[in-house]
Amino acid sequence: MRHADMNPAAPCNPFGGLTRLKAAERKLADIHFLVDKEVEELRTTGVDTMQREAEKFNDNFDYQAASMHRSMSTTSHRSMSTTSHRSIGE
């Protein structure tokens, strides 16, 4: 290995530092690209997850509302039949 390869700032290789700087800039650009890609994937995954959770919540809400409606409907029929039996029997 030559001295200039070991020390890029050596006088016999005035552009060695610039070459390493360019390589570092390329690596940094690659890292930024990968981070941006990962962030976008996480954002997409997060949105999908939130949509699934919202759908589960709505399904559960609809089920509970239907159960309450059935329960109230049954209760009102019972109370009507009890009231009508009392008035007939009295």
Short mmCIF file of C-alpha atoms in Angstrom, two decimals:
data_model
loop_
_atom_site.label_atom_id
_atom_site.label_comp_id
_atom_site.label_asym_id
_atom_site.label_seq_id
_atom_site.Cartn_x
_atom_site.Cartn_y
_atom_site.Cartn_z
CA MET A 1 0.00 0.00 0.00
CA ARG A 2 1.33 3.39 -0.89
CA HIS A 3 1.67 6.23 1.56
CA ALA A 4 -0.95 8.31 -0.30
CA ASP A 5 -3.50 5.49 0.02
CA MET A 6 -3.04 5.36 3.77
CA ASN A 7 -3.20 9.13 4.18
CA PRO A 8 -5.53 10.72 1.63
CA ALA A 9 -4.55 14.23 2.74
CA ALA A 10 -0.87 13.61 1.93
CA PRO A 11 0.67 16.20 -0.42
CA CYS A 12 1.23 13.61 -3.16
CA ASN A 13 -2.53 12.94 -3.30
CA PRO A 14 -4.29 16.33 -3.03
CA PHE A 15 -7.69 14.95 -4.17
CA GLY A 16 -7.73 11.94 -1.82
CA GLY A 17 -9.72 13.83 0.80
CA LEU A 18 -12.20 14.96 -1.81
CA THR A 19 -12.64 11.37 -3.01
CA ARG A 20 -13.39 10.20 0.51
CA LEU A 21 -15.75 13.11 1.01
CA LYS A 22 -17.66 12.13 -2.13
CA ALA A 23 -17.81 8.51 -0.94
CA ALA A 24 -19.13 9.67 2.44
CA GLU A 25 -21.72 11.86 0.71
CA ARG A 26 -22.85 8.87 -1.38
CA LYS A 27 -23.18 6.74 1.75
CA LEU A 28 -25.13 9.51 3.46
CA ALA A 29 -27.45 9.81 0.46
CA ASP A 30 -27.98 6.03 0.51
CA ILE A 31 -28.80 6.15 4.22
CA HIS A 32 -31.28 8.99 3.66
CA PHE A 33 -32.92 7.03 0.86
CA LEU A 34 -33.24 3.90 3.02
CA VAL A 35 -34.59 5.88 5.97
CA ASP A 36 -37.15 7.65 3.77
CA LYS A 37 -38.19 4.31 2.30
CA GLU A 38 -38.57 2.76 5.77
CA VAL A 39 -40.55 5.75 7.04
CA GLU A 40 -42.93 5.47 4.08
CA GLU A 41 -43.40 1.74 4.70
CA LEU A 42 -44.08 2.38 8.39
CA ARG A 43 -46.51 5.15 7.53
CA THR A 44 -48.36 2.85 5.12
CA THR A 45 -48.37 0.03 7.66
CA GLY A 46 -49.58 2.40 10.36
CA VAL A 47 -52.43 3.64 8.20
CA ASP A 48 -53.43 0.07 7.34
CA THR A 49 -53.35 -0.87 11.02
CA MET A 50 -55.44 2.15 12.00
CA GLN A 51 -57.99 1.34 9.30
CA ARG A 52 -58.26 -2.26 10.51
CA GLU A 53 -58.69 -1.06 14.10
CA ALA A 54 -61.37 1.43 13.01
CA GLU A 55 -63.20 -1.33 11.13
CA LYS A 56 -63.05 -3.60 14.20
CA PHE A 57 -64.37 -0.75 16.35
CA ASN A 58 -67.23 -0.08 13.92
CA ASP A 59 -68.09 -3.78 13.70
CA ASN A 60 -68.10 -4.05 17.49
CA PHE A 61 -70.17 -0.87 17.78
CA ASP A 62 -72.68 -2.16 15.21
CA TYR A 63 -72.92 -5.48 17.05
CA GLN A 64 -73.50 -3.76 20.40
CA ALA A 65 -76.07 -1.41 18.88
CA ALA A 66 -77.92 -4.35 17.33
CA SER A 67 -77.80 -6.23 20.64
CA MET A 68 -79.20 -3.22 22.49
CA HIS A 69 -81.90 -2.80 19.88
CA ARG A 70 -82.90 -6.46 20.19
CA SER A 71 -82.84 -6.21 23.97
CA MET A 72 -84.98 -3.08 24.00
CA SER A 73 -87.33 -4.55 21.45
CA THR A 74 -87.79 -7.70 23.54
CA THR A 75 -88.28 -5.66 26.72
CA SER A 76 -90.90 -3.40 25.13
CA HIS A 77 -92.82 -6.42 23.78
CA ARG A 78 -92.79 -8.01 27.24
CA SER A 79 -93.92 -4.82 28.91
CA MET A 80 -96.70 -4.37 26.35
CA SER A 81 -97.90 -7.94 26.80
CA THR A 82 -97.78 -7.60 30.60
CA THR A 83 -99.74 -4.36 30.43
CA SER A 84 -102.34 -5.82 28.11
CA HIS A 85 -102.77 -8.91 30.33
CA ARG A 86 -103.28 -6.76 33.40
CA SER A 87 -105.90 -4.60 31.76
CA ILE A 88 -107.75 -7.65 30.49
CA GLY A 89 -107.63 -9.42 33.83
CA GLU A 90 -108.65 -6.46 35.95
#
